[in-house]
């Protein structure tokens, strides 16, 4: 049974690890498959200090789980139509953090989102969009402008080829929508980026648990343009633990504005402003866990999608069960054959009996 358990654990680990690698694979595996486009790799680096920092500081790249930067010439119809800079991160949260930073870094530019299947911002000079754990910064071809039609076609090609879902961070998806100031959503994954937000109470930076893989989203609400911070934790118990720590820390903190807090599931909301507005905004903060099926129940025969961890465990269990049944069946068959042989040829059963000389 110990050997069977070890085999089972090995199977689960191997298949799950294979699925994880596929889910976070480099953009290079998708580049040749983009319909209507040919991509030529120009540069590639795993060093964040060597990646362009037009929007992103090195600290932000590291907080976002930066893995790889690559630079591509994108050709269509025999001509280069754009240049694509691809930032690959460890998770979709990291890619969204970079997308959010690019949106706010371009404040004042003539960017506007297009009606496309992926989150994006476009202008004739540059554009950005994200897909799964990839952030795309698009530039026009040399001595040219970025055409909206080319950009839209490229986004659609990426959306249909890169089989990694765009998953909004839980803290962002739970920001109350009513009375929220348009364009005020910010998303943070680390202390460096969060510390630059002047509205966040500085004493809490050491108490919110930045080392526990948390995420922070913020937005402002009318009528007073007051900020709400929503912190997402891995578990409700961890959120409860840090809520107590923050409450204790705020006892000795003076603020001209009121600071109100609420925990809902894995989320902690911190509102800074008048009590009446705090009751409304925090009252709308309700953690609602959802389940989204990322794969069809019966994928087509040519589907090369990523196997989920649950699928890996199920396959391992079925495989182990099959091996056990085969072993039991083989043992029974061998036992019947041995019994039949000894019954048909009794001498075989005694061929190794001790020889007694009876010398006494």
Coordinates of C-alpha atoms in Angstrom, one line a residue:
X1 CA 0.0 0.0 0.0
X2 CA 2.9 2.4 0.7
X3 CA 4.3 1.8 -2.8
X4 CA 0.8 2.4 -4.3
X5 CA 0.5 5.7 -2.3
X6 CA 4.0 6.8 -3.5
X7 CA 3.0 6.0 -7.1
X8 CA -0.2 8.0 -6.7
X9 CA 1.5 11.0 -5.2
X10 CA 4.2 11.0 -7.9
X11 CA 1.5 10.8 -10.6
X12 CA -0.4 13.7 -9.1
X13 CA 2.7 15.8 -8.7
X14 CA 4.0 15.1 -12.2
X15 CA 0.7 15.8 -14.0
X16 CA -0.1 18.9 -11.9
X17 CA 3.4 20.3 -12.5
X18 CA 3.1 19.6 -16.2
X19 CA -0.2 21.5 -16.2
X20 CA 1.2 24.4 -14.2
X21 CA 4.2 24.7 -16.7
X22 CA 1.8 24.7 -19.6
X23 CA -0.5 27.3 -18.0
X24 CA 2.4 29.7 -17.4
X25 CA 4.4 28.9 -20.6
X26 CA 6.3 31.6 -22.5
X27 CA 4.6 33.6 -25.2
X28 CA 7.1 32.1 -27.7
X29 CA 4.9 29.0 -28.0
X30 CA 1.9 31.0 -29.0
X31 CA 3.7 33.5 -31.4
X32 CA 3.8 31.1 -34.5
X33 CA 0.0 30.3 -34.1
X34 CA -1.4 33.8 -34.3
X35 CA -3.8 33.8 -37.2
X36 CA -3.0 36.5 -39.9
X37 CA 0.3 37.6 -38.3
X38 CA 3.9 36.6 -38.4
X39 CA 6.0 37.5 -35.4
X40 CA 9.8 38.0 -35.5
X41 CA 11.6 37.9 -32.1
X42 CA 14.0 40.8 -31.7
X43 CA 15.1 40.6 -28.0
X44 CA 14.3 38.5 -25.0
X45 CA 15.5 38.8 -21.3
X46 CA 14.7 37.5 -17.9
X47 CA 16.4 40.4 -16.2
X48 CA 13.8 43.1 -15.2
X49 CA 16.6 45.8 -15.3
X50 CA 17.0 45.1 -19.0
X51 CA 13.2 45.5 -19.8
X52 CA 12.0 48.9 -21.0
X53 CA 10.8 51.0 -18.1
X54 CA 8.5 53.5 -19.9
X55 CA 5.7 52.7 -17.6
X56 CA 7.2 50.3 -15.0
X57 CA 9.9 50.6 -12.4
X58 CA 12.1 47.7 -11.7
X59 CA 10.5 47.4 -8.2
X60 CA 7.0 47.2 -9.8
X61 CA 8.1 44.5 -12.2
X62 CA 9.5 42.5 -9.3
X63 CA 6.3 42.9 -7.2
X64 CA 4.3 41.8 -10.2
X65 CA 6.2 38.5 -10.5
X66 CA 8.1 39.5 -13.7
X67 CA 9.5 36.4 -15.6
X68 CA 10.3 37.3 -19.2
X69 CA 10.4 40.4 -21.5
X70 CA 10.3 39.9 -25.3
X71 CA 10.2 42.3 -28.2
X72 CA 8.6 41.3 -31.5
X73 CA 8.1 42.8 -35.0
X74 CA 4.6 42.0 -36.0
X75 CA 4.0 41.5 -39.8
X76 CA 0.8 41.2 -41.7
X77 CA 0.4 41.1 -45.5
X78 CA 4.2 41.1 -46.0
X79 CA 4.8 44.4 -44.0
X80 CA 5.5 45.3 -40.4
X81 CA 2.4 46.8 -38.9
X82 CA 3.4 47.2 -35.3
X83 CA 6.0 46.3 -32.6
X84 CA 4.8 44.2 -29.6
X85 CA 6.6 44.3 -26.3
X86 CA 5.4 41.4 -24.1
X87 CA 5.8 41.3 -20.3
X88 CA 5.3 37.8 -18.9
X89 CA 4.4 37.5 -15.2
X90 CA 3.9 34.6 -12.8
X91 CA 0.1 35.1 -12.7
X92 CA -2.8 37.1 -14.2
X93 CA -2.7 39.3 -11.1
X94 CA 0.8 40.5 -12.1
X95 CA -0.3 41.2 -15.7
X96 CA -3.3 43.1 -14.5
X97 CA -1.1 45.2 -12.1
X98 CA 1.1 46.2 -15.0
X99 CA -2.0 47.0 -17.2
X100 CA -3.4 49.1 -14.4
X101 CA -0.1 51.0 -13.9
X102 CA 0.1 51.7 -17.7
X103 CA -3.4 53.1 -17.7
X104 CA -2.6 55.6 -14.9
X105 CA 0.9 56.4 -16.2
X106 CA -0.7 57.5 -19.5
X107 CA -3.1 59.9 -17.8
X108 CA -3.6 62.9 -20.0
X109 CA -2.8 61.0 -23.2
X110 CA -5.5 60.4 -25.9
X111 CA -5.9 56.7 -24.9
X112 CA -9.4 55.2 -25.0
X113 CA -10.6 51.6 -24.7
X114 CA -11.9 49.8 -27.8
X115 CA -14.8 47.3 -27.8
X116 CA -12.6 44.2 -27.9
X117 CA -12.6 40.8 -26.0
X118 CA -9.7 41.8 -23.8
X119 CA -9.1 44.8 -21.6
X120 CA -7.2 47.5 -23.6
X121 CA -6.4 51.1 -24.1
X122 CA -5.6 52.5 -27.6
X123 CA -4.1 55.5 -29.3
X124 CA -2.4 56.0 -32.7
X125 CA 1.0 56.3 -30.9
X126 CA 0.8 53.3 -28.6
X127 CA -1.6 50.9 -26.9
X128 CA -1.7 48.3 -24.2
X129 CA -3.8 45.1 -23.4
X130 CA -3.5 42.0 -21.3
X131 CA -4.2 38.4 -21.7
X132 CA -3.8 36.0 -18.8
X133 CA -0.3 36.4 -17.4
X134 CA 0.9 38.5 -20.4
X135 CA 0.9 42.3 -20.7
X136 CA 1.3 43.7 -24.3
X137 CA 2.6 47.1 -25.0
X138 CA 2.0 47.9 -28.6
X139 CA 4.0 50.5 -30.6
X140 CA 3.7 51.5 -34.3
X141 CA 6.1 50.3 -36.9
X142 CA 9.1 52.5 -37.6
X143 CA 8.0 55.7 -39.5
X144 CA 4.4 54.8 -39.2
X145 CA 1.3 55.1 -37.0
X146 CA -0.7 52.5 -35.2
X147 CA -3.9 51.6 -37.1
X148 CA -6.9 50.8 -35.1
X149 CA -7.9 47.9 -37.4
X150 CA -4.5 46.3 -37.1
X151 CA -4.5 46.6 -33.4
X152 CA -8.0 45.2 -33.1
X153 CA -7.2 42.2 -35.3
X154 CA -4.0 41.5 -33.3
X155 CA -5.9 41.6 -30.0
X156 CA -8.6 39.2 -31.4
X157 CA -5.8 36.8 -32.6
X158 CA -4.2 36.8 -29.2
X159 CA -7.6 36.2 -27.5
X160 CA -8.4 33.2 -29.7
X161 CA -4.9 31.7 -29.5
X162 CA -3.6 32.3 -25.9
X163 CA -5.7 29.9 -23.9
X164 CA -5.2 31.6 -20.5
X165 CA -8.2 33.4 -19.0
X166 CA -8.2 37.0 -17.9
X167 CA -9.1 36.8 -14.2
X168 CA -9.6 40.0 -12.4
X169 CA -8.1 40.1 -8.8
X170 CA -10.7 39.4 -6.2
X171 CA -10.1 42.7 -4.5
X172 CA -10.8 44.6 -7.8
X173 CA -13.9 42.6 -8.7
X174 CA -15.4 43.3 -5.3
X175 CA -15.0 47.1 -5.3
X176 CA -18.5 48.5 -5.0
X177 CA -19.6 50.0 -8.3
X178 CA -22.2 52.5 -7.1
X179 CA -20.9 56.1 -6.8
X180 CA -17.4 55.0 -7.8
X181 CA -15.4 57.7 -9.5
X182 CA -14.6 56.6 -13.1
X183 CA -10.9 55.8 -13.7
X184 CA -10.1 55.8 -10.0
X185 CA -9.3 52.1 -9.6
X186 CA -5.7 51.3 -8.6
X187 CA -4.2 47.8 -7.9
X188 CA -1.2 47.0 -5.8
X189 CA 0.8 43.9 -5.0
X190 CA 3.6 45.2 -2.9
X191 CA 4.8 47.8 -0.4
X192 CA 6.7 49.9 -2.9
X193 CA 3.7 50.7 -5.1
X194 CA 1.2 51.0 -2.2
X195 CA 3.5 53.4 -0.2
X196 CA 3.2 55.9 -3.1
X197 CA -0.6 56.2 -2.5
X198 CA -0.8 59.2 -0.1
X199 CA -4.3 58.2 1.0
X200 CA -3.3 54.9 2.6
X201 CA -2.6 55.2 6.4
X202 CA 1.2 54.8 6.6
X203 CA 1.1 53.0 10.1
X204 CA -0.8 50.1 8.5
X205 CA 1.9 49.3 5.9
X206 CA 3.6 47.1 8.6
X207 CA 0.3 45.5 9.8
X208 CA -1.6 44.4 6.7
X209 CA 0.6 41.3 5.9
X210 CA 2.4 42.2 2.7
X211 CA 4.5 39.0 3.1
X212 CA 1.4 36.8 2.9
X213 CA 0.7 37.2 -0.8
X214 CA -2.0 39.7 -0.4
X215 CA -3.5 42.1 -3.0
X216 CA -4.8 45.6 -2.5
X217 CA -7.3 47.5 -4.7
X218 CA -8.5 51.1 -4.2
X219 CA -11.0 53.4 -5.7
X220 CA -12.7 56.8 -4.8
X221 CA -16.3 57.4 -4.2
X222 CA -18.7 60.3 -4.5
X223 CA -19.8 62.7 -3.2
X224 CA -16.6 63.5 -1.3
X225 CA -14.0 61.7 -3.5
X226 CA -13.2 59.5 -0.5
X227 CA -11.0 56.4 -0.9
X228 CA -11.8 52.8 -0.2
X229 CA -9.0 50.2 0.1
X230 CA -9.9 46.5 -0.3
X231 CA -7.3 44.0 0.8
X232 CA -7.6 40.4 -0.3
X233 CA -6.1 37.6 1.8
X234 CA -5.7 33.9 1.0
X235 CA -8.0 32.7 3.8
X236 CA -10.8 34.2 6.0
X237 CA -8.8 33.3 9.2
X238 CA -5.8 35.2 7.9
X239 CA -8.0 38.2 7.2
X240 CA -9.4 38.1 10.7
X241 CA -6.0 37.9 12.2
X242 CA -4.8 41.0 10.3
X243 CA -8.0 42.9 11.0
X244 CA -7.2 42.7 14.8
X245 CA -3.7 43.8 14.2
X246 CA -4.8 46.8 12.2
X247 CA -7.4 47.8 14.7
X248 CA -4.8 47.7 17.5
X249 CA -2.4 49.8 15.5
X250 CA -5.0 52.5 14.7
X251 CA -5.8 53.0 18.4
X252 CA -2.7 55.2 18.6
X253 CA -3.1 56.8 15.2
X254 CA -4.6 60.2 14.7
X255 CA -6.4 61.1 11.6
X256 CA -8.4 64.2 10.7
X257 CA -10.8 62.0 8.7
X258 CA -12.5 59.0 10.1
X259 CA -11.2 55.5 9.3
X260 CA -13.7 52.7 9.2
X261 CA -13.0 49.0 8.6
X262 CA -15.0 45.9 7.7
X263 CA -14.2 42.3 7.1
X264 CA -16.2 40.2 4.6
X265 CA -14.8 36.7 3.9
X266 CA -11.2 37.0 2.7
X267 CA -11.6 40.8 2.2
X268 CA -10.9 43.7 4.5
X269 CA -12.3 47.1 3.5
X270 CA -10.8 50.3 4.8
X271 CA -12.8 53.5 4.1
X272 CA -11.4 57.0 4.9
X273 CA -14.1 59.6 5.1
X274 CA -17.3 60.6 6.8
X275 CA -19.2 57.9 8.7
X276 CA -22.4 58.2 6.7
X277 CA -20.5 57.5 3.5
X278 CA -18.5 54.8 5.1
X279 CA -21.7 53.0 6.1
X280 CA -22.9 53.1 2.5
X281 CA -19.7 52.0 0.8
X282 CA -18.6 49.4 3.3
X283 CA -22.2 48.1 3.4
X284 CA -21.9 47.3 -0.3
X285 CA -18.7 45.4 0.2
X286 CA -19.8 41.8 0.3
X287 CA -17.5 38.9 -0.5
X288 CA -19.2 36.5 -3.0
X289 CA -17.0 33.6 -4.0
X290 CA -17.8 32.3 -7.5
X291 CA -16.8 29.3 -9.5
X292 CA -16.0 29.7 -13.2
X293 CA -15.5 26.6 -15.4
X294 CA -12.5 27.5 -17.6
X295 CA -12.7 24.3 -19.7
X296 CA -15.6 22.5 -21.4
X297 CA -16.7 19.3 -19.8
X298 CA -16.1 17.3 -23.0
X299 CA -13.3 19.1 -25.0
X300 CA -13.0 18.3 -28.7
X301 CA -10.5 15.7 -29.7
X302 CA -8.0 18.3 -31.0
X303 CA -8.2 20.4 -27.9
X304 CA -4.7 21.0 -26.4
X305 CA -5.9 23.0 -23.4
X306 CA -4.2 23.0 -20.0
X307 CA -5.2 20.2 -17.6
X308 CA -6.5 21.6 -14.3
X309 CA -5.2 20.4 -11.0
X310 CA -8.6 18.7 -10.3
X311 CA -8.3 17.0 -13.7
X312 CA -4.9 15.8 -12.7
X313 CA -6.0 14.4 -9.4
X314 CA -9.0 12.6 -11.1
X315 CA -6.8 11.1 -13.8
X316 CA -4.3 9.9 -11.1
X317 CA -7.1 8.3 -9.0
X318 CA -8.6 6.5 -12.0
X319 CA -5.1 5.4 -13.2
X320 CA -4.2 4.1 -9.7
X321 CA -7.6 2.3 -9.4
X322 CA -7.0 0.6 -12.8
X323 CA -3.5 -0.5 -11.7
X324 CA -4.9 -2.0 -8.5
X325 CA -7.7 -3.9 -10.3
X326 CA -5.2 -5.2 -12.8
X327 CA -2.8 -6.4 -10.0
X328 CA -5.7 -8.1 -8.1
X329 CA -7.0 -9.7 -11.3
X330 CA -3.5 -10.8 -12.3
X331 CA -2.9 -12.3 -8.9
X332 CA -6.1 -14.3 -9.0
X333 CA -5.4 -15.6 -12.5
X334 CA -1.9 -16.7 -11.4
X335 CA -3.3 -18.4 -8.3
X336 CA -5.8 -20.4 -10.3
X337 CA -3.2 -21.5 -12.8
X338 CA -0.8 -22.6 -9.9
X339 CA -3.6 -24.5 -8.2
X340 CA -4.5 -26.2 -11.5
X341 CA -0.9 -27.2 -12.1
X342 CA -0.4 -28.7 -8.7
X343 CA -3.7 -30.6 -8.9
X344 CA -2.8 -32.0 -12.3
X345 CA 0.8 -32.8 -11.4
X346 CA 1.0 -33.6 -7.7
X347 CA 4.7 -34.4 -8.0
X348 CA 5.5 -30.8 -8.6
X349 CA 4.2 -29.9 -5.2
X350 CA 6.8 -32.2 -3.5
X351 CA 9.8 -31.7 -5.8
X352 CA 11.7 -29.7 -3.1
X353 CA 10.8 -31.9 -0.1
X354 CA 13.6 -32.8 2.3
X355 CA 15.4 -36.1 1.6
X356 CA 15.5 -38.3 4.7
X357 CA 18.2 -41.0 4.7
X358 CA 16.7 -42.9 7.8
X359 CA 20.2 -43.9 9.0
X360 CA 19.0 -44.6 12.5

